JSON list of C-alpha atoms in Angstrom, two decimals:
[
{"chain": "H", "resi": 1, "resn": "MET", "atom": "CA", "xyz": [17.80, 7.57, 53.13]},
{"chain": "H", "resi": 2, "resn": "ILE", "atom": "CA", "xyz": [20.14, 5.88, 50.67]},
{"chain": "H", "resi": 3, "resn": "LYS", "atom": "CA", "xyz": [22.41, 8.21, 48.68]},
{"chain": "H", "resi": 4, "resn": "ASN", "atom": "CA", "xyz": [19.87, 11.05, 48.51]},
{"chain": "H", "resi": 5, "resn": "TYR", "atom": "CA", "xyz": [16.93, 8.77, 47.71]},
{"chain": "H", "resi": 6, "resn": "TYR", "atom": "CA", "xyz": [13.88, 8.47, 49.94]},
{"chain": "H", "resi": 7, "resn": "PHE", "atom": "CA", "xyz": [11.69, 5.42, 49.86]},
{"chain": "H", "resi": 8, "resn": "LYS", "atom": "CA", "xyz": [8.13, 5.93, 50.95]},
{"chain": "H", "resi": 9, "resn": "THR", "atom": "CA", "xyz": [5.57, 3.16, 51.11]},
{"chain": "H", "resi": 10, "resn": "ARG", "atom": "CA", "xyz": [1.97, 2.91, 52.08]},
{"chain": "H", "resi": 11, "resn": "LEU", "atom": "CA", "xyz": [-0.15, -0.12, 52.88]},
{"chain": "H", "resi": 12, "resn": "ILE", "atom": "CA", "xyz": [-3.25, -0.29, 50.68]},
{"chain": "H", "resi": 13, "resn": "ASP", "atom": "CA", "xyz": [-6.47, -1.16, 52.47]},
{"chain": "H", "resi": 14, "resn": "GLY", "atom": "CA", "xyz": [-8.43, -4.15, 51.26]},
{"chain": "H", "resi": 15, "resn": "SER", "atom": "CA", "xyz": [-7.67, -7.71, 50.33]},
{"chain": "H", "resi": 16, "resn": "TYR", "atom": "CA", "xyz": [-5.58, -8.90, 47.43]},
{"chain": "H", "resi": 17, "resn": "PRO", "atom": "CA", "xyz": [-7.51, -10.95, 44.84]},
{"chain": "H", "resi": 18, "resn": "ASP", "atom": "CA", "xyz": [-7.31, -14.70, 45.30]},
{"chain": "H", "resi": 19, "resn": "THR", "atom": "CA", "xyz": [-5.16, -15.51, 42.28]},
{"chain": "H", "resi": 20, "resn": "ALA", "atom": "CA", "xyz": [-5.23, -19.23, 43.04]},
{"chain": "H", "resi": 21, "resn": "ARG", "atom": "CA", "xyz": [-8.87, -19.28, 41.90]},
{"chain": "H", "resi": 22, "resn": "LEU", "atom": "CA", "xyz": [-7.92, -17.72, 38.55]},
{"chain": "H", "resi": 23, "resn": "ILE", "atom": "CA", "xyz": [-5.26, -20.29, 37.69]},
{"chain": "H", "resi": 24, "resn": "PRO", "atom": "CA", "xyz": [-6.81, -23.54, 36.43]},
{"chain": "H", "resi": 25, "resn": "LEU", "atom": "CA", "xyz": [-5.44, -26.87, 37.60]},
{"chain": "H", "resi": 26, "resn": "GLU", "atom": "CA", "xyz": [-6.55, -28.95, 34.61]},
{"chain": "H", "resi": 27, "resn": "PHE", "atom": "CA", "xyz": [-6.34, -28.12, 30.92]},
{"chain": "H", "resi": 28, "resn": "ASP", "atom": "CA", "xyz": [-8.15, -29.56, 27.91]},
{"chain": "H", "resi": 29, "resn": "TYR", "atom": "CA", "xyz": [-5.98, -27.96, 25.22]},
{"chain": "H", "resi": 30, "resn": "GLU", "atom": "CA", "xyz": [-2.22, -27.51, 24.86]},
{"chain": "H", "resi": 31, "resn": "LEU", "atom": "CA", "xyz": [-0.08, -25.62, 22.36]},
{"chain": "H", "resi": 32, "resn": "ASP", "atom": "CA", "xyz": [3.69, -26.22, 22.28]},
{"chain": "H", "resi": 33, "resn": "ILE", "atom": "CA", "xyz": [5.55, -23.66, 20.19]},
{"chain": "H", "resi": 34, "resn": "ASN", "atom": "CA", "xyz": [8.89, -21.98, 19.70]},
{"chain": "H", "resi": 35, "resn": "ARG", "atom": "CA", "xyz": [8.87, -18.73, 21.67]},
{"chain": "H", "resi": 36, "resn": "ALA", "atom": "CA", "xyz": [10.66, -16.65, 19.01]},
{"chain": "H", "resi": 37, "resn": "ASP", "atom": "CA", "xyz": [8.39, -17.96, 16.21]},
{"chain": "H", "resi": 38, "resn": "LEU", "atom": "CA", "xyz": [5.27, -16.97, 18.15]},
{"chain": "H", "resi": 39, "resn": "LEU", "atom": "CA", "xyz": [6.62, -13.53, 19.05]},
{"chain": "H", "resi": 40, "resn": "ASN", "atom": "CA", "xyz": [7.56, -12.87, 15.42]},
{"chain": "H", "resi": 41, "resn": "ALA", "atom": "CA", "xyz": [4.13, -14.03, 14.24]},
{"chain": "H", "resi": 42, "resn": "ILE", "atom": "CA", "xyz": [2.40, -11.76, 16.76]},
{"chain": "H", "resi": 43, "resn": "ASP", "atom": "CA", "xyz": [4.52, -8.84, 15.55]},
{"chain": "H", "resi": 44, "resn": "ARG", "atom": "CA", "xyz": [3.59, -9.50, 11.91]},
{"chain": "H", "resi": 45, "resn": "VAL", "atom": "CA", "xyz": [-0.16, -9.91, 12.44]},
{"chain": "H", "resi": 46, "resn": "SER", "atom": "CA", "xyz": [-0.30, -6.84, 14.68]},
{"chain": "H", "resi": 47, "resn": "LEU", "atom": "CA", "xyz": [1.17, -4.54, 12.02]},
{"chain": "H", "resi": 48, "resn": "LEU", "atom": "CA", "xyz": [-2.33, -3.53, 10.87]},
{"chain": "H", "resi": 49, "resn": "LEU", "atom": "CA", "xyz": [-3.63, -2.96, 14.39]},
{"chain": "H", "resi": 50, "resn": "ASN", "atom": "CA", "xyz": [-3.70, 0.21, 16.45]},
{"chain": "H", "resi": 51, "resn": "GLU", "atom": "CA", "xyz": [-3.61, 0.92, 20.20]},
{"chain": "H", "resi": 52, "resn": "GLN", "atom": "CA", "xyz": [-7.41, 0.80, 20.55]},
{"chain": "H", "resi": 53, "resn": "ASN", "atom": "CA", "xyz": [-7.84, -2.41, 18.58]},
{"chain": "H", "resi": 54, "resn": "ASN", "atom": "CA", "xyz": [-4.95, -4.77, 19.26]},
{"chain": "H", "resi": 55, "resn": "ILE", "atom": "CA", "xyz": [-6.88, -8.05, 19.30]},
{"chain": "H", "resi": 56, "resn": "VAL", "atom": "CA", "xyz": [-5.56, -11.12, 17.52]},
{"chain": "H", "resi": 57, "resn": "LYS", "atom": "CA", "xyz": [-7.30, -14.46, 17.04]},
{"chain": "H", "resi": 58, "resn": "LEU", "atom": "CA", "xyz": [-5.73, -17.90, 17.44]},
{"chain": "H", "resi": 59, "resn": "ASP", "atom": "CA", "xyz": [-7.49, -20.76, 15.58]},
{"chain": "H", "resi": 60, "resn": "MET", "atom": "CA", "xyz": [-6.13, -24.14, 16.61]},
{"chain": "H", "resi": 61, "resn": "SER", "atom": "CA", "xyz": [-6.81, -27.67, 15.42]},
{"chain": "H", "resi": 62, "resn": "ASN", "atom": "CA", "xyz": [-4.74, -30.83, 15.04]},
{"chain": "H", "resi": 63, "resn": "GLU", "atom": "CA", "xyz": [-4.15, -29.95, 11.37]},
{"chain": "H", "resi": 64, "resn": "GLN", "atom": "CA", "xyz": [-3.02, -26.32, 11.72]},
{"chain": "H", "resi": 65, "resn": "VAL", "atom": "CA", "xyz": [-2.59, -23.33, 14.02]},
{"chain": "H", "resi": 66, "resn": "ILE", "atom": "CA", "xyz": [-3.47, -19.93, 12.52]},
{"chain": "H", "resi": 67, "resn": "LEU", "atom": "CA", "xyz": [-2.84, -16.54, 14.14]},
{"chain": "H", "resi": 68, "resn": "SER", "atom": "CA", "xyz": [-4.81, -13.71, 12.52]},
{"chain": "H", "resi": 69, "resn": "SER", "atom": "CA", "xyz": [-5.93, -10.13, 12.89]},
{"chain": "H", "resi": 70, "resn": "TYR", "atom": "CA", "xyz": [-8.55, -7.98, 11.17]},
{"chain": "H", "resi": 71, "resn": "GLN", "atom": "CA", "xyz": [-8.78, -4.22, 10.76]},
{"chain": "H", "resi": 72, "resn": "GLN", "atom": "CA", "xyz": [-12.01, -3.12, 9.04]},
{"chain": "H", "resi": 73, "resn": "GLU", "atom": "CA", "xyz": [-10.52, -0.24, 7.06]},
{"chain": "H", "resi": 74, "resn": "ILE", "atom": "CA", "xyz": [-7.35, -2.08, 6.00]},
{"chain": "H", "resi": 75, "resn": "GLY", "atom": "CA", "xyz": [-7.91, -5.81, 5.80]},
{"chain": "H", "resi": 76, "resn": "SER", "atom": "CA", "xyz": [-6.73, -8.97, 7.48]},
{"chain": "H", "resi": 77, "resn": "VAL", "atom": "CA", "xyz": [-3.51, -10.89, 8.09]},
{"chain": "H", "resi": 78, "resn": "GLU", "atom": "CA", "xyz": [-3.08, -14.61, 8.70]},
{"chain": "H", "resi": 79, "resn": "GLU", "atom": "CA", "xyz": [0.03, -16.38, 9.89]},
{"chain": "H", "resi": 80, "resn": "ASN", "atom": "CA", "xyz": [0.31, -20.19, 9.80]},
{"chain": "H", "resi": 81, "resn": "LEU", "atom": "CA", "xyz": [2.30, -21.43, 12.82]},
{"chain": "H", "resi": 82, "resn": "ALA", "atom": "CA", "xyz": [3.55, -24.61, 11.16]},
{"chain": "H", "resi": 83, "resn": "SER", "atom": "CA", "xyz": [6.26, -25.27, 13.75]},
{"chain": "H", "resi": 84, "resn": "SER", "atom": "CA", "xyz": [3.73, -25.65, 16.57]},
{"chain": "H", "resi": 85, "resn": "PHE", "atom": "CA", "xyz": [2.19, -28.77, 18.10]},
{"chain": "H", "resi": 86, "resn": "TYR", "atom": "CA", "xyz": [-1.44, -28.59, 19.23]},
{"chain": "H", "resi": 87, "resn": "LYS", "atom": "CA", "xyz": [-3.26, -31.20, 21.32]},
{"chain": "H", "resi": 88, "resn": "GLY", "atom": "CA", "xyz": [-7.03, -31.05, 21.86]},
{"chain": "H", "resi": 89, "resn": "GLU", "atom": "CA", "xyz": [-10.31, -30.35, 20.11]},
{"chain": "H", "resi": 90, "resn": "PRO", "atom": "CA", "xyz": [-10.45, -27.36, 17.71]},
{"chain": "H", "resi": 91, "resn": "LEU", "atom": "CA", "xyz": [-10.36, -24.09, 19.65]},
{"chain": "H", "resi": 92, "resn": "THR", "atom": "CA", "xyz": [-10.58, -20.40, 18.74]},
{"chain": "H", "resi": 93, "resn": "ILE", "atom": "CA", "xyz": [-9.53, -17.74, 21.22]},
{"chain": "H", "resi": 94, "resn": "SER", "atom": "CA", "xyz": [-8.97, -13.97, 20.90]},
{"chain": "H", "resi": 95, "resn": "PHE", "atom": "CA", "xyz": [-6.64, -11.90, 23.06]},
{"chain": "H", "resi": 96, "resn": "SER", "atom": "CA", "xyz": [-4.64, -8.68, 23.24]},
{"chain": "H", "resi": 97, "resn": "CYS", "atom": "CA", "xyz": [-1.44, -9.06, 21.26]},
{"chain": "H", "resi": 98, "resn": "LYS", "atom": "CA", "xyz": [0.33, -6.61, 23.59]},
{"chain": "H", "resi": 99, "resn": "TYR", "atom": "CA", "xyz": [-0.49, -8.52, 26.79]},
{"chain": "H", "resi": 100, "resn": "ALA", "atom": "CA", "xyz": [0.30, -11.90, 25.23]},
{"chain": "H", "resi": 101, "resn": "SER", "atom": "CA", "xyz": [3.56, -10.60, 23.78]},
{"chain": "H", "resi": 102, "resn": "ASP", "atom": "CA", "xyz": [4.63, -9.17, 27.15]},
{"chain": "H", "resi": 103, "resn": "ALA", "atom": "CA", "xyz": [3.83, -12.49, 28.83]},
{"chain": "H", "resi": 104, "resn": "ILE", "atom": "CA", "xyz": [5.79, -14.49, 26.25]},
{"chain": "H", "resi": 105, "resn": "LYS", "atom": "CA", "xyz": [8.80, -12.15, 26.42]},
{"chain": "H", "resi": 106, "resn": "SER", "atom": "CA", "xyz": [9.20, -12.93, 30.13]},
{"chain": "H", "resi": 107, "resn": "PHE", "atom": "CA", "xyz": [10.47, -16.42, 29.28]},
{"chain": "H", "resi": 108, "resn": "SER", "atom": "CA", "xyz": [14.06, -17.12, 28.32]},
{"chain": "H", "resi": 109, "resn": "GLY", "atom": "CA", "xyz": [13.75, -20.68, 26.98]},
{"chain": "H", "resi": 110, "resn": "ASP", "atom": "CA", "xyz": [13.36, -21.57, 23.32]},
{"chain": "H", "resi": 111, "resn": "LYS", "atom": "CA", "xyz": [10.00, -23.31, 23.68]},
{"chain": "H", "resi": 112, "resn": "ILE", "atom": "CA", "xyz": [6.87, -22.42, 25.61]},
{"chain": "H", "resi": 113, "resn": "LYS", "atom": "CA", "xyz": [3.69, -24.25, 26.47]},
{"chain": "H", "resi": 114, "resn": "ILE", "atom": "CA", "xyz": [0.31, -22.52, 26.31]},
{"chain": "H", "resi": 115, "resn": "LEU", "atom": "CA", "xyz": [-2.47, -24.27, 28.22]},
{"chain": "H", "resi": 116, "resn": "PHE", "atom": "CA", "xyz": [-6.17, -23.57, 27.63]},
{"chain": "H", "resi": 117, "resn": "THR", "atom": "CA", "xyz": [-9.39, -24.57, 29.38]},
{"chain": "H", "resi": 118, "resn": "GLY", "atom": "CA", "xyz": [-11.87, -22.99, 26.95]},
{"chain": "H", "resi": 119, "resn": "GLU", "atom": "CA", "xyz": [-12.66, -20.14, 24.58]},
{"chain": "H", "resi": 120, "resn": "MET", "atom": "CA", "xyz": [-13.54, -17.47, 27.11]},
{"chain": "H", "resi": 121, "resn": "LYS", "atom": "CA", "xyz": [-11.35, -18.62, 29.98]},
{"chain": "H", "resi": 122, "resn": "PRO", "atom": "CA", "xyz": [-7.90, -17.31, 30.94]},
{"chain": "H", "resi": 123, "resn": "PHE", "atom": "CA", "xyz": [-4.99, -19.27, 29.53]},
{"chain": "H", "resi": 124, "resn": "ILE", "atom": "CA", "xyz": [-1.59, -20.05, 30.99]},
{"chain": "H", "resi": 125, "resn": "VAL", "atom": "CA", "xyz": [1.81, -19.53, 29.37]},
{"chain": "H", "resi": 126, "resn": "LYS", "atom": "CA", "xyz": [4.66, -21.61, 30.83]},
{"chain": "H", "resi": 127, "resn": "ASP", "atom": "CA", "xyz": [8.22, -22.51, 29.95]},
{"chain": "H", "resi": 128, "resn": "PHE", "atom": "CA", "xyz": [8.28, -25.86, 28.15]},
{"chain": "H", "resi": 129, "resn": "ASP", "atom": "CA", "xyz": [10.72, -27.48, 30.57]},
{"chain": "H", "resi": 130, "resn": "SER", "atom": "CA", "xyz": [10.06, -25.64, 33.83]},
{"chain": "H", "resi": 131, "resn": "ASP", "atom": "CA", "xyz": [7.16, -24.66, 36.07]},
{"chain": "H", "resi": 132, "resn": "GLU", "atom": "CA", "xyz": [9.02, -21.83, 37.81]},
{"chain": "H", "resi": 133, "resn": "LEU", "atom": "CA", "xyz": [7.34, -19.00, 35.91]},
{"chain": "H", "resi": 134, "resn": "LEU", "atom": "CA", "xyz": [3.68, -18.81, 34.98]},
{"chain": "H", "resi": 135, "resn": "GLN", "atom": "CA", "xyz": [1.86, -16.07, 33.04]},
{"chain": "H", "resi": 136, "resn": "LEU", "atom": "CA", "xyz": [-1.91, -15.68, 32.96]},
{"chain": "H", "resi": 137, "resn": "VAL", "atom": "CA", "xyz": [-3.48, -14.06, 29.88]},
{"chain": "H", "resi": 138, "resn": "LEU", "atom": "CA", "xyz": [-7.14, -13.10, 29.69]},
{"chain": "H", "resi": 139, "resn": "PRO", "atom": "CA", "xyz": [-9.11, -13.67, 26.48]},
{"chain": "H", "resi": 140, "resn": "VAL", "atom": "CA", "xyz": [-11.22, -11.01, 24.77]},
{"chain": "H", "resi": 141, "resn": "ARG", "atom": "CA", "xyz": [-14.74, -11.52, 23.48]},
{"chain": "H", "resi": 142, "resn": "THR", "atom": "CA", "xyz": [-15.06, -10.86, 19.73]},
{"chain": "H", "resi": 143, "resn": "TYR", "atom": "CA", "xyz": [-18.13, -11.06, 17.53]}
]
């Protein structure tokens, strides 16, 4: 007991998932971007979304990087991320704006690096200059 607080723990049966298998070692696509610019863009494109549908789409090519969202009853929003640098073949990936935003907010540096292996594969968010912190974000299938 610590100052009228009780701590109670319990060991959960079973094995913890092997996270090393989820984290890719090689990446075919890379997006370098200012953390604040991406967070602000996510906030703007998610204005039309609700809790049930919070999916945004990232279209990347060497010419441009576009973040967009679509709500059937309201319309769509597109945000051109002109300050970003993308390396790789054209790629489109959809994900939850809430989960991606939470992952990006965990970094304190100005720039982040987002590494992709494919359209329907988890992607990695890392600090641009450091490998100390790593965030894994799962994509969402859209039709």
